Amino acid sequence: MKVSYNTSGSCASRIEIEIEDGVIVATKFVDGCAGNTQAVAALVRGMEVSEAIRRLKGIACQGDTSCPDQLARALEQSQCSTRPS
């Protein structure tokens, strides 16, 4: 599954995520601090979605969110969209 998430309140403007069987395969931040966003993307590669959410949710940078927090929010939203209704 591919997810495109428009961020709010962080330097990155969008996050592109690829998830297979509940595991993060690839993450790309559009805009933002290149070194930090590339590092976050590398660290979550191969990680279960639920674990990434647990580790990243609530991290603040400028105000009450950050690029890692926005990634957690995008992952949470992706989980909601894959649950059966």
mmCIF file of N, CA, C and O in Angstrom:
data_model
loop_
_atom_site.group_PDB
_atom_site.id
_atom_site.type_symbol
_atom_site.label_atom_id
_atom_site.label_comp_id
_atom_site.label_asym_id
_atom_site.label_seq_id
_atom_site.Cartn_x
_atom_site.Cartn_y
_atom_site.Cartn_z
ATOM 1 N N MET A 1 0.853 -1.166 0.000
ATOM 2 C CA MET A 1 0.000 0.000 0.000
ATOM 3 C C MET A 1 0.897 1.226 0.000
ATOM 4 O O MET A 1 1.896 1.279 0.709
ATOM 5 N N LYS A 2 0.526 2.205 -0.792
ATOM 6 C CA LYS A 2 1.247 3.477 -0.831
ATOM 7 C C LYS A 2 0.376 4.543 -0.194
ATOM 8 O O LYS A 2 -0.817 4.606 -0.444
ATOM 9 N N VAL A 3 1.013 5.357 0.637
ATOM 10 C CA VAL A 3 0.319 6.411 1.362
ATOM 11 C C VAL A 3 0.997 7.737 1.044
ATOM 12 O O VAL A 3 2.226 7.828 1.076
ATOM 13 N N SER A 4 0.198 8.754 0.739
ATOM 14 C CA SER A 4 0.699 10.112 0.565
ATOM 15 C C SER A 4 -0.009 10.964 1.608
ATOM 16 O O SER A 4 -1.238 11.025 1.636
ATOM 17 N N TYR A 5 0.772 11.595 2.482
ATOM 18 C CA TYR A 5 0.204 12.335 3.611
ATOM 19 C C TYR A 5 0.711 13.770 3.568
ATOM 20 O O TYR A 5 1.924 14.012 3.600
ATOM 21 N N ASN A 6 -0.215 14.726 3.490
ATOM 22 C CA ASN A 6 0.138 16.143 3.553
ATOM 23 C C ASN A 6 0.278 16.536 5.017
ATOM 24 O O ASN A 6 -0.667 16.409 5.787
ATOM 25 N N THR A 7 1.455 16.992 5.380
ATOM 26 C CA THR A 7 1.753 17.307 6.773
ATOM 27 C C THR A 7 1.191 18.657 7.184
ATOM 28 O O THR A 7 0.800 19.464 6.351
ATOM 29 N N SER A 8 1.203 18.888 8.488
ATOM 30 C CA SER A 8 0.754 20.157 9.044
ATOM 31 C C SER A 8 1.637 20.500 10.242
ATOM 32 O O SER A 8 1.786 19.683 11.150
ATOM 33 N N GLY A 9 2.260 21.666 10.213
ATOM 34 C CA GLY A 9 3.038 22.121 11.348
ATOM 35 C C GLY A 9 4.469 21.616 11.399
ATOM 36 O O GLY A 9 5.131 21.744 12.422
ATOM 37 N N SER A 10 4.966 21.044 10.314
ATOM 38 C CA SER A 10 6.361 20.594 10.291
ATOM 39 C C SER A 10 7.045 21.158 9.045
ATOM 40 O O SER A 10 6.392 21.682 8.142
ATOM 41 N N CYS A 11 8.356 21.030 8.989
ATOM 42 C CA CYS A 11 9.112 21.546 7.842
ATOM 43 C C CYS A 11 8.800 20.767 6.562
ATOM 44 O O CYS A 11 8.766 21.344 5.487
ATOM 45 N N ALA A 12 8.605 19.466 6.695
ATOM 46 C CA ALA A 12 8.233 18.665 5.521
ATOM 47 C C ALA A 12 6.806 19.029 5.109
ATOM 48 O O ALA A 12 5.961 19.307 5.953
ATOM 49 N N SER A 13 6.553 19.027 3.812
ATOM 50 C CA SER A 13 5.205 19.362 3.336
ATOM 51 C C SER A 13 4.368 18.116 3.045
ATOM 52 O O SER A 13 3.144 18.168 3.078
ATOM 53 N N ARG A 14 5.045 16.991 2.783
ATOM 54 C CA ARG A 14 4.335 15.754 2.477
ATOM 55 C C ARG A 14 5.235 14.568 2.817
ATOM 56 O O ARG A 14 6.457 14.692 2.789
ATOM 57 N N ILE A 15 4.607 13.433 3.121
ATOM 58 C CA ILE A 15 5.350 12.198 3.369
ATOM 59 C C ILE A 15 4.763 11.111 2.481
ATOM 60 O O ILE A 15 3.547 10.918 2.450
ATOM 61 N N GLU A 16 5.629 10.427 1.751
ATOM 62 C CA GLU A 16 5.238 9.295 0.912
ATOM 63 C C GLU A 16 5.722 8.031 1.618
ATOM 64 O O GLU A 16 6.908 7.927 1.950
ATOM 65 N N ILE A 17 4.809 7.090 1.835
ATOM 66 C CA ILE A 17 5.148 5.876 2.584
ATOM 67 C C ILE A 17 4.673 4.667 1.801
ATOM 68 O O ILE A 17 3.579 4.668 1.248
ATOM 69 N N GLU A 18 5.498 3.626 1.795
ATOM 70 C CA GLU A 18 5.095 2.341 1.225
ATOM 71 C C GLU A 18 5.101 1.308 2.342
ATOM 72 O O GLU A 18 6.089 1.177 3.068
ATOM 73 N N ILE A 19 3.971 0.595 2.474
ATOM 74 C CA ILE A 19 3.785 -0.385 3.549
ATOM 75 C C ILE A 19 3.379 -1.717 2.923
ATOM 76 O O ILE A 19 2.520 -1.749 2.037
ATOM 77 N N GLU A 20 4.005 -2.797 3.373
ATOM 78 C CA GLU A 20 3.632 -4.140 2.936
ATOM 79 C C GLU A 20 3.471 -5.028 4.161
ATOM 80 O O GLU A 20 4.397 -5.128 4.975
ATOM 81 N N ASP A 21 2.323 -5.651 4.295
ATOM 82 C CA ASP A 21 2.044 -6.576 5.399
ATOM 83 C C ASP A 21 2.352 -5.969 6.766
ATOM 84 O O ASP A 21 2.934 -6.627 7.637
ATOM 85 N N GLY A 22 1.994 -4.685 6.943
ATOM 86 C CA GLY A 22 2.172 -4.021 8.232
ATOM 87 C C GLY A 22 3.592 -3.580 8.534
ATOM 88 O O GLY A 22 3.906 -3.170 9.651
ATOM 89 N N VAL A 23 4.477 -3.633 7.527
ATOM 90 C CA VAL A 23 5.881 -3.247 7.704
ATOM 91 C C VAL A 23 6.201 -2.098 6.744
ATOM 92 O O VAL A 23 5.806 -2.127 5.573
ATOM 93 N N ILE A 24 6.941 -1.121 7.229
ATOM 94 C CA ILE A 24 7.320 0.034 6.413
ATOM 95 C C ILE A 24 8.444 -0.386 5.469
ATOM 96 O O ILE A 24 9.505 -0.821 5.913
ATOM 97 N N VAL A 25 8.192 -0.249 4.177
ATOM 98 C CA VAL A 25 9.164 -0.627 3.155
ATOM 99 C C VAL A 25 9.998 0.589 2.750
ATOM 100 O O VAL A 25 11.206 0.490 2.555
ATOM 101 N N ALA A 26 9.354 1.736 2.617
ATOM 102 C CA ALA A 26 10.047 2.956 2.192
ATOM 103 C C ALA A 26 9.295 4.177 2.695
ATOM 104 O O ALA A 26 8.074 4.150 2.830
ATOM 105 N N THR A 27 10.061 5.226 2.986
ATOM 106 C CA THR A 27 9.488 6.505 3.414
ATOM 107 C C THR A 27 10.277 7.620 2.748
ATOM 108 O O THR A 27 11.509 7.583 2.724
ATOM 109 N N LYS A 28 9.567 8.608 2.222
ATOM 110 C CA LYS A 28 10.223 9.768 1.631
ATOM 111 C C LYS A 28 9.524 11.021 2.116
ATOM 112 O O LYS A 28 8.309 11.154 1.992
ATOM 113 N N PHE A 29 10.292 11.929 2.698
ATOM 114 C CA PHE A 29 9.775 13.224 3.126
ATOM 115 C C PHE A 29 10.015 14.220 1.998
ATOM 116 O O PHE A 29 11.102 14.258 1.418
ATOM 117 N N VAL A 30 9.011 15.033 1.687
ATOM 118 C CA VAL A 30 9.155 16.102 0.703
ATOM 119 C C VAL A 30 9.383 17.391 1.480
ATOM 120 O O VAL A 30 8.571 17.752 2.335
ATOM 121 N N ASP A 31 10.493 18.046 1.196
ATOM 122 C CA ASP A 31 10.945 19.230 1.935
ATOM 123 C C ASP A 31 11.437 18.799 3.320
ATOM 124 O O ASP A 31 11.651 17.625 3.564
ATOM 125 N N GLY A 32 11.620 19.735 4.197
ATOM 126 C CA GLY A 32 12.134 19.424 5.527
ATOM 127 C C GLY A 32 13.654 19.397 5.552
ATOM 128 O O GLY A 32 14.321 19.638 4.549
ATOM 129 N N CYS A 33 14.217 19.096 6.703
ATOM 130 C CA CYS A 33 15.667 19.031 6.898
ATOM 131 C C CYS A 33 16.165 17.700 6.349
ATOM 132 O O CYS A 33 15.882 16.649 6.924
ATOM 133 N N ALA A 34 16.889 17.752 5.238
ATOM 134 C CA ALA A 34 17.257 16.542 4.499
ATOM 135 C C ALA A 34 17.942 15.485 5.371
ATOM 136 O O ALA A 34 17.569 14.312 5.325
ATOM 137 N N GLY A 35 18.911 15.877 6.153
ATOM 138 C CA GLY A 35 19.636 14.904 6.970
ATOM 139 C C GLY A 35 18.729 14.223 7.975
ATOM 140 O O GLY A 35 18.752 12.989 8.127
ATOM 141 N N ASN A 36 17.909 15.001 8.658
ATOM 142 C CA ASN A 36 17.024 14.432 9.671
ATOM 143 C C ASN A 36 15.950 13.547 9.055
ATOM 144 O O ASN A 36 15.677 12.454 9.546
ATOM 145 N N THR A 37 15.330 14.003 7.977
ATOM 146 C CA THR A 37 14.248 13.208 7.391
ATOM 147 C C THR A 37 14.784 11.942 6.744
ATOM 148 O O THR A 37 14.141 10.895 6.809
ATOM 149 N N GLN A 38 15.980 12.006 6.145
ATOM 150 C CA GLN A 38 16.580 10.793 5.588
ATOM 151 C C GLN A 38 16.926 9.804 6.701
ATOM 152 O O GLN A 38 16.766 8.594 6.524
ATOM 153 N N ALA A 39 17.372 10.321 7.838
ATOM 154 C CA ALA A 39 17.704 9.454 8.974
ATOM 155 C C ALA A 39 16.450 8.772 9.518
ATOM 156 O O ALA A 39 16.454 7.557 9.769
ATOM 157 N N VAL A 40 15.377 9.524 9.696
ATOM 158 C CA VAL A 40 14.119 8.948 10.187
ATOM 159 C C VAL A 40 13.634 7.876 9.210
ATOM 160 O O VAL A 40 13.254 6.776 9.619
ATOM 161 N N ALA A 41 13.677 8.178 7.918
ATOM 162 C CA ALA A 41 13.237 7.219 6.900
ATOM 163 C C ALA A 41 14.064 5.938 6.963
ATOM 164 O O ALA A 41 13.521 4.829 6.867
ATOM 165 N N ALA A 42 15.376 6.075 7.146
ATOM 166 C CA ALA A 42 16.248 4.894 7.224
ATOM 167 C C ALA A 42 15.968 4.079 8.487
ATOM 168 O O ALA A 42 15.967 2.842 8.457
ATOM 169 N N LEU A 43 15.712 4.759 9.581
ATOM 170 C CA LEU A 43 15.481 4.060 10.847
ATOM 171 C C LEU A 43 14.171 3.287 10.872
ATOM 172 O O LEU A 43 14.089 2.235 11.515
ATOM 173 N N VAL A 44 13.139 3.785 10.194
ATOM 174 C CA VAL A 44 11.847 3.084 10.230
ATOM 175 C C VAL A 44 11.730 2.011 9.146
ATOM 176 O O VAL A 44 10.817 1.194 9.206
ATOM 177 N N ARG A 45 12.650 1.986 8.198
ATOM 178 C CA ARG A 45 12.606 0.964 7.142
ATOM 179 C C ARG A 45 12.696 -0.426 7.776
ATOM 180 O O ARG A 45 13.569 -0.693 8.599
ATOM 181 N N GLY A 46 11.746 -1.286 7.452
ATOM 182 C CA GLY A 46 11.714 -2.638 8.008
ATOM 183 C C GLY A 46 10.999 -2.743 9.344
ATOM 184 O O GLY A 46 10.863 -3.827 9.897
ATOM 185 N N MET A 47 10.532 -1.623 9.876
ATOM 186 C CA MET A 47 9.866 -1.592 11.176
ATOM 187 C C MET A 47 8.360 -1.788 11.004
ATOM 188 O O MET A 47 7.775 -1.324 10.031
ATOM 189 N N GLU A 48 7.752 -2.482 11.947
ATOM 190 C CA GLU A 48 6.301 -2.619 11.928
ATOM 191 C C GLU A 48 5.670 -1.246 12.149
ATOM 192 O O GLU A 48 6.178 -0.434 12.934
ATOM 193 N N VAL A 49 4.567 -1.014 11.463
ATOM 194 C CA VAL A 49 3.865 0.262 11.546
ATOM 195 C C VAL A 49 3.540 0.611 12.999
ATOM 196 O O VAL A 49 3.796 1.726 13.449
ATOM 197 N N SER A 50 3.009 -0.344 13.759
ATOM 198 C CA SER A 50 2.616 -0.071 15.144
ATOM 199 C C SER A 50 3.812 0.330 16.015
ATOM 200 O O SER A 50 3.697 1.195 16.886
ATOM 201 N N GLU A 51 4.972 -0.249 15.762
ATOM 202 C CA GLU A 51 6.180 0.092 16.520
ATOM 203 C C GLU A 51 6.659 1.499 16.167
ATOM 204 O O GLU A 51 7.059 2.263 17.048
ATOM 205 N N ALA A 52 6.614 1.853 14.896
ATOM 206 C CA ALA A 52 7.019 3.198 14.484
ATOM 207 C C ALA A 52 6.106 4.244 15.116
ATOM 208 O O ALA A 52 6.575 5.272 15.612
ATOM 209 N N ILE A 53 4.810 3.973 15.131
ATOM 210 C CA ILE A 53 3.865 4.901 15.759
ATOM 211 C C ILE A 53 4.208 5.062 17.232
ATOM 212 O O ILE A 53 4.286 6.179 17.750
ATOM 213 N N ARG A 54 4.431 3.950 17.906
ATOM 214 C CA ARG A 54 4.742 3.984 19.343
ATOM 215 C C ARG A 54 5.988 4.817 19.622
ATOM 216 O O ARG A 54 6.030 5.600 20.570
ATOM 217 N N ARG A 55 6.991 4.686 18.793
ATOM 218 C CA ARG A 55 8.255 5.385 19.026
ATOM 219 C C ARG A 55 8.230 6.853 18.627
ATOM 220 O O ARG A 55 8.926 7.672 19.228
ATOM 221 N N LEU A 56 7.462 7.211 17.605
ATOM 222 C CA LEU A 56 7.536 8.562 17.036
ATOM 223 C C LEU A 56 6.437 9.517 17.472
ATOM 224 O O LEU A 56 6.627 10.732 17.437
ATOM 225 N N LYS A 57 5.285 8.972 17.854
ATOM 226 C CA LYS A 57 4.143 9.824 18.177
ATOM 227 C C LYS A 57 4.455 10.732 19.373
ATOM 228 O O LYS A 57 4.955 10.291 20.388
ATOM 229 N N GLY A 58 4.176 12.020 19.187
ATOM 230 C CA GLY A 58 4.339 12.978 20.273
ATOM 231 C C GLY A 58 5.678 13.683 20.310
ATOM 232 O O GLY A 58 5.886 14.578 21.127
ATOM 233 N N ILE A 59 6.610 13.323 19.432
ATOM 234 C CA ILE A 59 7.890 14.028 19.392
ATOM 235 C C ILE A 59 7.626 15.436 18.847
ATOM 236 O O ILE A 59 7.008 15.594 17.795
ATOM 237 N N ALA A 60 8.078 16.433 19.588
ATOM 238 C CA ALA A 60 7.844 17.825 19.188
ATOM 239 C C ALA A 60 9.144 18.468 18.723
ATOM 240 O O ALA A 60 10.225 18.135 19.207
ATOM 241 N N CYS A 61 9.040 19.387 17.785
ATOM 242 C CA CYS A 61 10.195 20.134 17.292
ATOM 243 C C CYS A 61 9.855 21.624 17.341
ATOM 244 O O CYS A 61 10.291 22.322 18.227
ATOM 245 N N GLN A 62 9.036 22.056 16.412
ATOM 246 C CA GLN A 62 8.589 23.440 16.384
ATOM 247 C C GLN A 62 7.116 23.434 16.747
ATOM 248 O O GLN A 62 6.284 23.042 15.948
ATOM 249 N N GLY A 63 6.801 23.819 17.954
ATOM 250 C CA GLY A 63 5.415 23.739 18.404
ATOM 251 C C GLY A 63 5.143 22.352 18.965
ATOM 252 O O GLY A 63 5.981 21.773 19.631
ATOM 253 N N ASP A 64 3.979 21.810 18.635
ATOM 254 C CA ASP A 64 3.589 20.537 19.247
ATOM 255 C C ASP A 64 3.717 19.347 18.310
ATOM 256 O O ASP A 64 3.193 18.275 18.593
ATOM 257 N N THR A 65 4.425 19.503 17.184
ATOM 258 C CA THR A 65 4.605 18.386 16.259
ATOM 259 C C THR A 65 6.010 18.443 15.670
ATOM 260 O O THR A 65 6.810 19.310 16.018
ATOM 261 N N SER A 66 6.313 17.493 14.803
ATOM 262 C CA SER A 66 7.616 17.399 14.144
ATOM 263 C C SER A 66 7.460 16.486 12.932
ATOM 264 O O SER A 66 6.404 15.876 12.738
ATOM 265 N N CYS A 67 8.510 16.343 12.157
ATOM 266 C CA CYS A 67 8.447 15.415 11.024
ATOM 267 C C CYS A 67 8.223 13.980 11.507
ATOM 268 O O CYS A 67 7.375 13.278 10.952
ATOM 269 N N PRO A 68 8.929 13.510 12.572
ATOM 270 C CA PRO A 68 8.654 12.163 13.061
ATOM 271 C C PRO A 68 7.211 12.007 13.572
ATOM 272 O O PRO A 68 6.564 10.992 13.315
ATOM 273 N N ASP A 69 6.694 13.013 14.269
ATOM 274 C CA ASP A 69 5.317 12.960 14.757
ATOM 275 C C ASP A 69 4.335 12.930 13.595
ATOM 276 O O ASP A 69 3.351 12.187 13.623
ATOM 277 N N GLN A 70 4.602 13.701 12.553
ATOM 278 C CA GLN A 70 3.739 13.694 11.383
ATOM 279 C C GLN A 70 3.768 12.331 10.693
ATOM 280 O O GLN A 70 2.746 11.855 10.204
ATOM 281 N N LEU A 71 4.934 11.676 10.689
ATOM 282 C CA LEU A 71 5.018 10.321 10.143
ATOM 283 C C LEU A 71 4.137 9.375 10.961
ATOM 284 O O LEU A 71 3.395 8.568 10.397
ATOM 285 N N ALA A 72 4.192 9.488 12.284
ATOM 286 C CA ALA A 72 3.339 8.654 13.140
ATOM 287 C C ALA A 72 1.863 8.898 12.838
ATOM 288 O O ALA A 72 1.072 7.948 12.751
ATOM 289 N N ARG A 73 1.492 10.141 12.649
ATOM 290 C CA ARG A 73 0.088 10.465 12.340
ATOM 291 C C ARG A 73 -0.316 9.879 10.980
ATOM 292 O O ARG A 73 -1.424 9.374 10.818
ATOM 293 N N ALA A 74 0.591 9.954 10.005
ATOM 294 C CA ALA A 74 0.308 9.372 8.688
ATOM 295 C C ALA A 74 0.135 7.864 8.796
ATOM 296 O O ALA A 74 -0.769 7.283 8.189
ATOM 297 N N LEU A 75 0.972 7.228 9.597
ATOM 298 C CA LEU A 75 0.881 5.775 9.784
ATOM 299 C C LEU A 75 -0.408 5.398 10.496
ATOM 300 O O LEU A 75 -1.052 4.409 10.140
ATOM 301 N N GLU A 76 -0.802 6.190 11.488
ATOM 302 C CA GLU A 76 -2.070 5.941 12.177
ATOM 303 C C GLU A 76 -3.233 6.032 11.188
ATOM 304 O O GLU A 76 -4.128 5.179 11.199
ATOM 305 N N GLN A 77 -3.207 7.045 10.358
ATOM 306 C CA GLN A 77 -4.267 7.235 9.370
ATOM 307 C C GLN A 77 -4.295 6.058 8.396
ATOM 308 O O GLN A 77 -5.364 5.600 8.006
ATOM 309 N N SER A 78 -3.128 5.546 8.036
ATOM 310 C CA SER A 78 -3.092 4.408 7.109
ATOM 311 C C SER A 78 -3.689 3.160 7.756
ATOM 312 O O SER A 78 -4.319 2.356 7.085
ATOM 313 N N GLN A 79 -3.497 3.003 9.058
ATOM 314 C CA GLN A 79 -4.070 1.849 9.757
ATOM 315 C C GLN A 79 -5.594 1.939 9.762
ATOM 316 O O GLN A 79 -6.276 0.943 9.610
ATOM 317 N N CYS A 80 -6.129 3.134 9.955
ATOM 318 C CA CYS A 80 -7.578 3.322 9.963
ATOM 319 C C CYS A 80 -8.181 3.000 8.604
ATOM 320 O O CYS A 80 -9.270 2.451 8.523
ATOM 321 N N SER A 81 -7.457 3.347 7.537
ATOM 322 C CA SER A 81 -8.010 3.132 6.201
ATOM 323 C C SER A 81 -7.924 1.680 5.757
ATOM 324 O O SER A 81 -8.578 1.290 4.796
ATOM 325 N N THR A 82 -7.134 0.850 6.452
ATOM 326 C CA THR A 82 -7.037 -0.559 6.058
ATOM 327 C C THR A 82 -7.869 -1.478 6.912
ATOM 328 O O THR A 82 -7.988 -2.660 6.618
ATOM 329 N N ARG A 83 -8.457 -0.962 7.977
ATOM 330 C CA ARG A 83 -9.309 -1.791 8.838
ATOM 331 C C ARG A 83 -10.661 -2.016 8.167
ATOM 332 O O ARG A 83 -11.244 -1.089 7.612
ATOM 333 N N PRO A 84 -11.175 -3.252 8.257
ATOM 334 C CA PRO A 84 -12.501 -3.490 7.689
ATOM 335 C C PRO A 84 -13.573 -2.747 8.478
ATOM 336 O O PRO A 84 -13.460 -2.568 9.678
ATOM 337 N N SER A 85 -14.614 -2.285 7.771
ATOM 338 C CA SER A 85 -15.692 -1.565 8.463
ATOM 339 C C SER A 85 -16.816 -2.468 8.865
ATOM 340 O O SER A 85 -16.979 -3.545 8.480
#
